[in-house]
Short mmCIF file of C-alpha atoms and ligand atoms in Angstrom, two decimals:
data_model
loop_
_atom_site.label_atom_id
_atom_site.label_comp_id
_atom_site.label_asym_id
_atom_site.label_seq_id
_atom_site.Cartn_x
_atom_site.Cartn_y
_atom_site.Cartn_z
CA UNK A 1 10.44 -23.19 -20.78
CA UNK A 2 7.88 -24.71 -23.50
CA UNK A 3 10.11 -24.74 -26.78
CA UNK A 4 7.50 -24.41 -28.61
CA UNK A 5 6.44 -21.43 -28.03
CA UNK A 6 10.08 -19.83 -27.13
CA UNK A 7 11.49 -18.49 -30.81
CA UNK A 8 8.29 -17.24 -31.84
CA UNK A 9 9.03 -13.51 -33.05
CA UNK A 10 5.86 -11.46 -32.17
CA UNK A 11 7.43 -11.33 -28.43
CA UNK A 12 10.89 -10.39 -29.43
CA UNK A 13 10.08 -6.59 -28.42
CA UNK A 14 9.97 -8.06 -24.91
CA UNK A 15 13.00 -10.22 -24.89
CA UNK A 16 14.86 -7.25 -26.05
CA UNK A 17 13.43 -5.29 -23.35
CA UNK A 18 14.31 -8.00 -20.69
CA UNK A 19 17.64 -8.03 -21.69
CA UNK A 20 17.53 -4.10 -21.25
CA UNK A 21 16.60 -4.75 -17.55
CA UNK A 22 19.59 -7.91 -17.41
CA UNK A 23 22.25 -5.07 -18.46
CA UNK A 24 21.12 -2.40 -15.74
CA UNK A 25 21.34 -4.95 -13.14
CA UNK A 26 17.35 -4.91 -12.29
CA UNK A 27 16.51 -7.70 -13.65
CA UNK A 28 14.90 -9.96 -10.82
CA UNK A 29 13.41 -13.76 -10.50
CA UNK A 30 10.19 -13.95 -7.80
CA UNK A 31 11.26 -15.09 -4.86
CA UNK A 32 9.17 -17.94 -3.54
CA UNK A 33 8.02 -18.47 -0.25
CA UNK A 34 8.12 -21.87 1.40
CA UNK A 35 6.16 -21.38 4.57
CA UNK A 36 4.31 -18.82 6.15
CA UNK A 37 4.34 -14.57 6.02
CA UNK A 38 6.26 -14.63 9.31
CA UNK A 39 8.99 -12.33 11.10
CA UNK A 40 11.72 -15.77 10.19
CA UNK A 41 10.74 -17.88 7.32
CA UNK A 42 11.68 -19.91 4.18
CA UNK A 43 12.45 -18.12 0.69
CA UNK A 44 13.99 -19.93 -2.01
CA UNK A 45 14.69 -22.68 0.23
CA UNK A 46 16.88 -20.66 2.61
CA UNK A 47 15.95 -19.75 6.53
CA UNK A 48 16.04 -15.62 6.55
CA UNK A 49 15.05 -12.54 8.66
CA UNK A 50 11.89 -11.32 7.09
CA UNK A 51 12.35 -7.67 6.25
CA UNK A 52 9.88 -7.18 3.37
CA UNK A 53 6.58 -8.00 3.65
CA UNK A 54 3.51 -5.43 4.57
CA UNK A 55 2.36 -8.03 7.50
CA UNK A 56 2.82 -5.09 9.67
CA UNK A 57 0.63 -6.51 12.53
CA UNK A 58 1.26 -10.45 11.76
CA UNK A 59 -2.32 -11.05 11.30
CA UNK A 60 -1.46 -12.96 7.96
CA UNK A 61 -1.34 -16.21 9.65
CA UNK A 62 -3.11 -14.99 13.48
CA UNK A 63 -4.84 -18.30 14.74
CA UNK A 64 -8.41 -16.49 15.39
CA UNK A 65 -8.34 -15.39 11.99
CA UNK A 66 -7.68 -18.99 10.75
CA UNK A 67 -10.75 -20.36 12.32
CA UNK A 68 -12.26 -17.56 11.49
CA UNK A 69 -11.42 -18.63 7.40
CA UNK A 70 -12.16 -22.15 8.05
CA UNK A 71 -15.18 -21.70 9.64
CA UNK A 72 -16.83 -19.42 6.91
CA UNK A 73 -15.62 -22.38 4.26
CA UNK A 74 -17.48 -24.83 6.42
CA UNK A 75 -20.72 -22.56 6.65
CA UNK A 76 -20.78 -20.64 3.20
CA UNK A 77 -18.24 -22.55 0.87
CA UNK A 78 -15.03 -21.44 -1.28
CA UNK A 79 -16.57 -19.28 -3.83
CA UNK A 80 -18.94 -16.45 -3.77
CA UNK A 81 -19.67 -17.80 -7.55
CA UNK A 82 -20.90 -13.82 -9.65
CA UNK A 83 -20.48 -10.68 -9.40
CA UNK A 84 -21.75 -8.62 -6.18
CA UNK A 85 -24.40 -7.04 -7.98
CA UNK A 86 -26.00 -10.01 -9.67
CA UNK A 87 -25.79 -12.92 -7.54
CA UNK A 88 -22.42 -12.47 -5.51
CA UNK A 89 -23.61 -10.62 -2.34
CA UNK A 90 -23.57 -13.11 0.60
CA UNK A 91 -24.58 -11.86 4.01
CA UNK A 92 -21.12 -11.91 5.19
CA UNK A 93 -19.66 -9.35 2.87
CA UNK A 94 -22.15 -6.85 4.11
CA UNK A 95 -21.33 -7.74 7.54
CA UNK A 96 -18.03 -6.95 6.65
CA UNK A 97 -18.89 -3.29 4.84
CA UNK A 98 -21.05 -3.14 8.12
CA UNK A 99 -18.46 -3.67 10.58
CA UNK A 100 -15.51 -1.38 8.55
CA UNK A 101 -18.28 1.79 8.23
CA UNK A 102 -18.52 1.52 12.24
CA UNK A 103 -15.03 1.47 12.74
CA UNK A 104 -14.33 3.91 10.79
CA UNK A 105 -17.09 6.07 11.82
CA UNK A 106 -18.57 7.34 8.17
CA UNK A 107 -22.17 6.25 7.08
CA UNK A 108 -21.06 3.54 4.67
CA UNK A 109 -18.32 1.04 2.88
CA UNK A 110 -18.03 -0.85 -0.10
CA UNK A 111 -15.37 -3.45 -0.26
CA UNK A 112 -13.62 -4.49 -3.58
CA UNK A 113 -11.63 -7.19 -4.52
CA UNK A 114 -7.97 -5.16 -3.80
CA UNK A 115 -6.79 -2.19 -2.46
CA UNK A 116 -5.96 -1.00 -6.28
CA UNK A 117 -9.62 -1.91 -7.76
CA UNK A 118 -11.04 0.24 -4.95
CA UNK A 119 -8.58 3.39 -5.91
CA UNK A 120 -8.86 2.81 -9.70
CA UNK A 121 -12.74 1.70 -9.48
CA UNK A 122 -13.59 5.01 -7.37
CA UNK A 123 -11.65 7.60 -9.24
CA UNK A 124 -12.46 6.41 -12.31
CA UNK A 125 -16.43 5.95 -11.99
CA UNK A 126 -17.05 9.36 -9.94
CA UNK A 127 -15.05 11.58 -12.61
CA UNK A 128 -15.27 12.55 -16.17
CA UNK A 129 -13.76 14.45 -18.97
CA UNK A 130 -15.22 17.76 -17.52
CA UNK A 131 -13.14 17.29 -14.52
CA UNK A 132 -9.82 17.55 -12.52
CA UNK A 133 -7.83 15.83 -10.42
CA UNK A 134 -5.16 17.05 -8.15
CA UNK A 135 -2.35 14.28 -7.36
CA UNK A 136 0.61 13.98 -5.40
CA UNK A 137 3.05 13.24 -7.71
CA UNK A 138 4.18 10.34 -5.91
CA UNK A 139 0.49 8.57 -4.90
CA UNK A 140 0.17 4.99 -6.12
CA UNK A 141 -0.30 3.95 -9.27
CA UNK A 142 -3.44 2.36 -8.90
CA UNK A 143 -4.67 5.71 -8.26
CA UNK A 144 -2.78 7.12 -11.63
CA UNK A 145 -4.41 4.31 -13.52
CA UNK A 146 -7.92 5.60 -12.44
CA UNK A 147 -7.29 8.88 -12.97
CA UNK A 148 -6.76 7.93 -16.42
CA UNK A 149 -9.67 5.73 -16.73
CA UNK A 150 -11.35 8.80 -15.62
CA UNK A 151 -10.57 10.58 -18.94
CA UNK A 152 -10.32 13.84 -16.23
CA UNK A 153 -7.82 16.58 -16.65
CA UNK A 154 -4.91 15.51 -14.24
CA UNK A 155 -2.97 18.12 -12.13
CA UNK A 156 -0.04 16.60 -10.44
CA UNK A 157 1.44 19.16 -7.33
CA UNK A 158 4.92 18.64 -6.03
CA UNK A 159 4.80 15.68 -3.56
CA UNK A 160 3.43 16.85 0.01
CA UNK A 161 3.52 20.66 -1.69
CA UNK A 162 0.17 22.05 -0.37
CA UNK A 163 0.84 25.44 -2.02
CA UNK A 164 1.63 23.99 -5.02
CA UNK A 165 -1.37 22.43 -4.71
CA UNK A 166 -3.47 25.22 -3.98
CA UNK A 167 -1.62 27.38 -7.12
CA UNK A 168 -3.38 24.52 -9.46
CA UNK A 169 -6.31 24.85 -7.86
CA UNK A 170 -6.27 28.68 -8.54
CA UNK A 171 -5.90 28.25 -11.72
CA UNK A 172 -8.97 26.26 -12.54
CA UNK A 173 -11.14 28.01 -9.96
CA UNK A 174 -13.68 28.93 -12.63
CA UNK A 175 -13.36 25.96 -14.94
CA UNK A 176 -17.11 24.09 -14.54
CA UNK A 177 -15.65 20.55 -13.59
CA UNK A 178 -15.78 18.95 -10.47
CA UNK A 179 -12.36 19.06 -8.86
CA UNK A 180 -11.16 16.39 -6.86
CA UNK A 181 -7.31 16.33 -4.57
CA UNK A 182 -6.08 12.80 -3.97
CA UNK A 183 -3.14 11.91 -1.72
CA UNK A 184 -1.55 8.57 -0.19
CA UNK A 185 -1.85 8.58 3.49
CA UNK A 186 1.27 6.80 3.72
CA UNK A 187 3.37 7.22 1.05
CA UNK A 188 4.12 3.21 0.07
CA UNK A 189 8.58 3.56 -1.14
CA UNK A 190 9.30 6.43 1.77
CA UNK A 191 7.42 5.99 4.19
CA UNK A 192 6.40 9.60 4.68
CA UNK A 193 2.77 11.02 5.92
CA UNK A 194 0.73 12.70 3.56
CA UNK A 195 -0.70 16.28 4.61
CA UNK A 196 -4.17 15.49 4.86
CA UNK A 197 -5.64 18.21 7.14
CA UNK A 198 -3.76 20.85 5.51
CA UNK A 199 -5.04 19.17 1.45
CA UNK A 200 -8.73 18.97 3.33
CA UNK A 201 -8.74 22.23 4.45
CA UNK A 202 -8.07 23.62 0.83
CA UNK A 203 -10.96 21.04 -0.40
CA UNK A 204 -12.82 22.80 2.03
CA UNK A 205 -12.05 26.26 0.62
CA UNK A 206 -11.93 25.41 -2.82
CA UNK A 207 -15.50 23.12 -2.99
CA UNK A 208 -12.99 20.28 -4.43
CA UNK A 209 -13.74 16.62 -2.86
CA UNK A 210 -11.15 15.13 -0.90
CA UNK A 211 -9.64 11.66 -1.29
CA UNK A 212 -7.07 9.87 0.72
CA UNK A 213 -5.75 6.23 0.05
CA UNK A 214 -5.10 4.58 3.65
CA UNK A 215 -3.57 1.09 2.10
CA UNK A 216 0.08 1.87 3.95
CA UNK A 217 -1.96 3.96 7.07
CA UNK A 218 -5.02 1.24 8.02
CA UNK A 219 -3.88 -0.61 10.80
CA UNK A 220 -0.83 1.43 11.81
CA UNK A 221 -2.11 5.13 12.22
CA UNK A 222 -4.76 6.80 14.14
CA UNK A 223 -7.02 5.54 16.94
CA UNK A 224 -6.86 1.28 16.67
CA UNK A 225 -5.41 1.92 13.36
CA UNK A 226 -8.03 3.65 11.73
CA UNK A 227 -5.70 5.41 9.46
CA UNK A 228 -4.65 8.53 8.93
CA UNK A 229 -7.70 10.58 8.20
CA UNK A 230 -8.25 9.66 12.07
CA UNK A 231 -4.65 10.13 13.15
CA UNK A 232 -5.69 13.73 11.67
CA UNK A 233 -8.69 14.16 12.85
CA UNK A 234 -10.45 15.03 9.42
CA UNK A 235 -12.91 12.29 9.46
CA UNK A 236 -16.07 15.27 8.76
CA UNK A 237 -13.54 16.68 5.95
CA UNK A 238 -12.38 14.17 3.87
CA UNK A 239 -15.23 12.99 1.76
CA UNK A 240 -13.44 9.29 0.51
CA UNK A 241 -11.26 6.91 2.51
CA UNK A 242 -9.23 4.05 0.54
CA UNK A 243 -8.08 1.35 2.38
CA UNK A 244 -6.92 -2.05 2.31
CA UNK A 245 -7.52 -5.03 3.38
CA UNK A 246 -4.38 -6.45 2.30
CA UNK A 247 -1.31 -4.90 4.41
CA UNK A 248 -1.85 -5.10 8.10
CA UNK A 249 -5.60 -6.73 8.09
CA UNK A 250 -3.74 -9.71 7.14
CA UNK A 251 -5.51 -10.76 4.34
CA UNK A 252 -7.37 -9.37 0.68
CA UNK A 253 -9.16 -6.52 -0.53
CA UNK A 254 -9.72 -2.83 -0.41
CA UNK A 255 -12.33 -0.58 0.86
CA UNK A 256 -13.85 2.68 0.52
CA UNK A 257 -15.55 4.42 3.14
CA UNK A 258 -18.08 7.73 2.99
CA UNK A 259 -21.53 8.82 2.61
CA UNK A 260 -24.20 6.28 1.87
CA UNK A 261 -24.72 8.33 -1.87
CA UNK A 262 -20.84 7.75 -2.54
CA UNK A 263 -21.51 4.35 -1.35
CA UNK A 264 -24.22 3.27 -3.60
CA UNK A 265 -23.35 5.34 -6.74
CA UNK A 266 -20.22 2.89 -6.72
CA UNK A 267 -22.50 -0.26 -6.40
CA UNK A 268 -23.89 0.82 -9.39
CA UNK A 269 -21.05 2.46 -11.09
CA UNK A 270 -17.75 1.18 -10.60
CA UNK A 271 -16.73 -1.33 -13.01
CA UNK A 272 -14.25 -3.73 -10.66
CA UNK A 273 -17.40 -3.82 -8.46
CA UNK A 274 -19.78 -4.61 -11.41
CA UNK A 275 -17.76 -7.01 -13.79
CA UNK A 276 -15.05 -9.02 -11.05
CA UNK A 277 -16.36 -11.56 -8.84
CA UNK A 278 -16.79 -10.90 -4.72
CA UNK A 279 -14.42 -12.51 -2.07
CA UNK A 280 -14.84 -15.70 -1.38
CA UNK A 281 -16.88 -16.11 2.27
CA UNK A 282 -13.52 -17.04 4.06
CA UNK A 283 -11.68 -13.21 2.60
CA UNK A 284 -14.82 -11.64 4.46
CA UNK A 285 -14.65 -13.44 7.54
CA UNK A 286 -10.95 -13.37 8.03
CA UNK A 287 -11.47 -9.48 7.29
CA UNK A 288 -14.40 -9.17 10.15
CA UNK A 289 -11.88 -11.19 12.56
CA UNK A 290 -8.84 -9.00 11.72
CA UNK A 291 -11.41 -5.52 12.61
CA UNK A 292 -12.15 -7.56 15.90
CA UNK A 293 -8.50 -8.02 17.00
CA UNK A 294 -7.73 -4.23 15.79
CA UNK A 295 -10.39 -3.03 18.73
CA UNK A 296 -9.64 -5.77 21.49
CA UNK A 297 -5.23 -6.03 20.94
CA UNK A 298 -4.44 -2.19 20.00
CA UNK A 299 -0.95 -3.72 21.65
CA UNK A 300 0.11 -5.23 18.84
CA UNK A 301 -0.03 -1.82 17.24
CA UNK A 302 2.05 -0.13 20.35
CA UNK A 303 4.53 -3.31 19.62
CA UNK A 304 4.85 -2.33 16.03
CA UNK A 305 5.60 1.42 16.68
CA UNK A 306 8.18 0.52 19.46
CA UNK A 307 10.21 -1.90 16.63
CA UNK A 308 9.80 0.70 14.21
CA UNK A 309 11.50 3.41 15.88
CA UNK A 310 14.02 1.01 17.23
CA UNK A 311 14.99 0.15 14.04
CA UNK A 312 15.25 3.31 12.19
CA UNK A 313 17.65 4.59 15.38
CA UNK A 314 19.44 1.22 15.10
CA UNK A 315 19.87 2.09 11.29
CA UNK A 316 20.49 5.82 11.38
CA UNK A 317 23.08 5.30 14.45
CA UNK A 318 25.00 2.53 12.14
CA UNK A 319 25.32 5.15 9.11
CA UNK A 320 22.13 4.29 6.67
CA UNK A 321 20.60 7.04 5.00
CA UNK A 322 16.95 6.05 5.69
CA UNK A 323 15.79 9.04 3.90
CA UNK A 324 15.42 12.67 4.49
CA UNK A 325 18.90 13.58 2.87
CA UNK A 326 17.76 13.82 -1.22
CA UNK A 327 14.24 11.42 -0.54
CA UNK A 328 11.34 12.13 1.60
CA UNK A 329 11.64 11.40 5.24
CA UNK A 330 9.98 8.38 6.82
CA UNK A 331 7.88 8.44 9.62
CA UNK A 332 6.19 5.48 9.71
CA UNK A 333 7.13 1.43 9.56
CA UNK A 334 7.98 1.57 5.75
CA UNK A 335 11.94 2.58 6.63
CA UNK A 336 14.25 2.91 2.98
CA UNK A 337 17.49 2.78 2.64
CA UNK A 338 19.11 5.07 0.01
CA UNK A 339 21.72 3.48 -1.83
CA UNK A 340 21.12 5.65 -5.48
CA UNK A 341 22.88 3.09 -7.94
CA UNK A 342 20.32 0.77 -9.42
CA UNK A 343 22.76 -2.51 -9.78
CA UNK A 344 24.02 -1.93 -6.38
CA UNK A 345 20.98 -1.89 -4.83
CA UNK A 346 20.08 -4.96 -5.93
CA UNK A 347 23.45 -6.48 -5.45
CA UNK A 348 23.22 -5.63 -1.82
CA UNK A 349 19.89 -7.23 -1.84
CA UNK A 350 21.12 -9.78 -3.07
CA UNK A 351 24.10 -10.22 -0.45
CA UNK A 352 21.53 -9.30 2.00
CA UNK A 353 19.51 -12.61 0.99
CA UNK A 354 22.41 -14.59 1.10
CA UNK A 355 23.45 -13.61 4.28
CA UNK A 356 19.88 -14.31 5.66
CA UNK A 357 17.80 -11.12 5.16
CA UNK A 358 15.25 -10.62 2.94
CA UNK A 359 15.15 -7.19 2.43
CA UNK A 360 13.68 -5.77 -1.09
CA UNK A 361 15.50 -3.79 -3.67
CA UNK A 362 13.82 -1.13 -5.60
CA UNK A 363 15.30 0.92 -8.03
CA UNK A 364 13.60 2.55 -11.37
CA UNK A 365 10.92 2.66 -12.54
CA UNK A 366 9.15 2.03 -9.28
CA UNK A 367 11.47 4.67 -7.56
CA UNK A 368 13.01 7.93 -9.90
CA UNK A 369 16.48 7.47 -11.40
CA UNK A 370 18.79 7.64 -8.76
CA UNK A 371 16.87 7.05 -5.33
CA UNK A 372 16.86 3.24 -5.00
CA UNK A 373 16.61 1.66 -1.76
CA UNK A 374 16.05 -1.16 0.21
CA UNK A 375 13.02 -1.13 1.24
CA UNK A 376 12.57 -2.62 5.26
CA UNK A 377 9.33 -3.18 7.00
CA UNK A 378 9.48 -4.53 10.54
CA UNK A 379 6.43 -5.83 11.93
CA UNK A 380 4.86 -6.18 15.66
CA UNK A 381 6.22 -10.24 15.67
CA UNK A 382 9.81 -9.07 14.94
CA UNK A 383 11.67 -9.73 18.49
CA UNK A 384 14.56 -7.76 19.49
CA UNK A 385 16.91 -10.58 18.92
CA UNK A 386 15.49 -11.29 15.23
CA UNK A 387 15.92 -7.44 15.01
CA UNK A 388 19.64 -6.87 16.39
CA UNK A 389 20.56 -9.74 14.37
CA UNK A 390 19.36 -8.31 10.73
CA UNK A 391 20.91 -4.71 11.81
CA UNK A 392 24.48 -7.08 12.41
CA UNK A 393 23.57 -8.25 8.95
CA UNK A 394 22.78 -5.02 7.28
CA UNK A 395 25.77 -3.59 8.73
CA UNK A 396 28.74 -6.34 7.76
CA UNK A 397 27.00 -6.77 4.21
CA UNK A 398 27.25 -3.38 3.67
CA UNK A 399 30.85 -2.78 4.67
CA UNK A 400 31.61 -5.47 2.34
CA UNK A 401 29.73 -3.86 -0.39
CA UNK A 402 31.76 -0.16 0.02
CA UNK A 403 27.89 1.38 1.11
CA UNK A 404 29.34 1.87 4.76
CA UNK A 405 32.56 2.41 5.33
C1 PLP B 1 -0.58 -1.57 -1.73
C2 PLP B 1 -1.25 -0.30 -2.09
C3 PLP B 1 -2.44 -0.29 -2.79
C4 PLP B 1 -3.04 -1.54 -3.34
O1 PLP B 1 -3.58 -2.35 -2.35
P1 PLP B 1 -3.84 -3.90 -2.62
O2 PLP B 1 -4.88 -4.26 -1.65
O3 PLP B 1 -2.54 -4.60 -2.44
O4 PLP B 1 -4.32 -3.99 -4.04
C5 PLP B 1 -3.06 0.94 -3.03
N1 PLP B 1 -2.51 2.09 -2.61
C6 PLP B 1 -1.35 2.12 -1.94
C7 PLP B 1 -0.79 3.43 -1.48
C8 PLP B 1 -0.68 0.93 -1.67
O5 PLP B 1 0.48 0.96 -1.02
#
């Protein structure tokens, strides 16, 4: 710690606030990793079982997209050096928005620089005061943030509660503003699906557009893992797609996909697009690769879904409440487990880590009061083995913790 600046007053607010967070237990340090995003590796110094990490396809460190980086450094350089729209465009990042459209099957894509700039860039820039948004009440927040930015009048329904939903949309049927429902896909702390046919049928009925953010759904639902708007088959209903490029694909950035108007009203109008500097060549190319291994190895994405459900019956049959007793009930890779307390949550984590697991805790405010969890992710690179032996460890650390008995 630099001295000098350490007693200086004008930050006490935030010392005081740490030590709030020291008291309830949820105070954490980063945990650093030594090696590579893989199924066993290094944090802190210490060999664990990697349970935490949103490599769901273990394309973070694939060889082809490797030499897929290093040969877009060799050709085009590190650094993309402005902004897309005044020098910043290379021909590889529309290759990429070219490639994603066609997968995806919608006329156009424009890729930010993260999954959250491409939420809080869109709903920010095609919104004003005038109008509403509808919102899960549990969708990310870099979709709250935009909705803000958006200076729009925000609606939030009961999470997954189409009715409720449609009740708020009653209600402002004859207001002038544009109206616009938003839901996760995947729902990122419980794993749950969101209803998107059922929210794009009321778009449909109601004139409203329709949003969904993919981040937790690209690369694990629908055809090839083109998300759930596919797994739904909504593609002609659902007039923005959010995804990422930073969960399974492996590497960094988000995307939206629709029309080409939605398309290039963002190019012009959204301000992460306008005033934040484009990928560097390699982020494209690795992106383009990781598209390439999603159409030609749709195995790995079987492999994923046969550890998943492996897992959660490993979990269930050992006494875990993985959600679906007082939280929403997973259904996809992102598996919680409900421990309530916030201190023992992370004390379990803890113990977890020590015992060589690395399993997240969250507890308030990224979950409500009550509901934390450890939050497990198994990927298609965990083996059976690596699996069994983390359930072992899950098991005997909680026993010794009074969370099984
Ligand atoms: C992770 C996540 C994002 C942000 O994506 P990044 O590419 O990591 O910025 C957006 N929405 C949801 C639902 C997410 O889980």
């Amino acid at each position: 710690m630099n001295s000098a600046t350490a007693k200086r007053p004008q930050l006490a607010h935030l010392t005081a606030q740490l030590d709030d967070f020291r008291q309830r237990g949820t105070f954490f340090r980063l945990r650093i990793l030594d090696d590579q995003q893989a199924p066993v590796c290094h944090y802190d110094g210490k060999q664990v079982i990697n349970l935490a990490s949103n490599n769901y396809l273990g394309l973070c460190n694939h060889p082809k997209l490797e030499e897929a980086a290093i040969d877009a450094i060799k050709k085009y350089g590190v650094g993309s050096g402005a902004v897309r729209t005044i020098a910043g465009t290379m021909r590889i990042h529309m290759d990429l928005e070219e490639k994603i459209a066609a997968f995806k099957g919608v006329e156009a894509c424009v890729v930010f620089q993260s999954g959250f700039t491409a939420n809080a860039g869109t709903v920010s820039s095609i919104l004003g005061k005038e109008d509403f948004i509808l919102s899960d009440e549990l969708n990310h927040a870099s979709i709250i943030d935009g909705a803000r930015l958006s200076r729009a009048k925000i609606k939030v329904f009961r999470h997954k509660d189409v009715a409720h939903c449609e009740q708020l949309l009653q209600e402002i049927q004859h207001e002038p503003g544009h109206k616009l429902i938003i839901t996760d896909g995947v729902f990122s702390m419980d794993g749950d699906i969101g209803p998107v046919a059922e929210l794009a049928a009321l778009a449909e009925k109601y004139g409203a557009i329709m949003m969904v953010d993919d981040a937790h759904a690209s690369g694990v639902l629908g055809r090839n893992g083109r998300g759930s708007v596919d797994h739904f088959h909504c593609t002609d209903k659902v007039d923005i797609q959010v995804g990422t490029l930073s969960k399974a694909i492996g590497a960094l950035g988000g995307y939206v996909c629709g029309s080409r108007d939605l398309i290039d009203y963002l190019y012009h109008r959204a301000r992460p697009f306008l005033f934040s500097t484009s990928h560097p060549p390699s982020v494209a190319a690795t992106c383009i690769a990781a598209f390439d291994l999603l159409e030609a190895e749709p195995e790995r994405i079987q492999r994923l879904w046969d550890n998943t459900h492996y897992f959660k019956q490993q979990l269930t049959t050992a006494g875990f409440d993985t959600g679906g007793r007082t939280t929403p009930s997973s259904e996809t890779p992102i598996t919680p487990i409900i421990i309530g307390d916030g201190r023992l949550t992370m004390d379990f984590s803890r113990a977890l880590f020590d015992a060589g697991v690395m399993a997240t805790g969250i507890a308030f405010p990224t979950v409500p009061e009550g509901k934390a969890r450890i939050r497990c992710i198994v990927t298609s690179e965990h083996t059976r083995t690596q699996l069994d032996q983390a359930l072992e460890t899950l098991t005997t650390t909680a026993k010794k913790l009074s969370i099984l008995t």
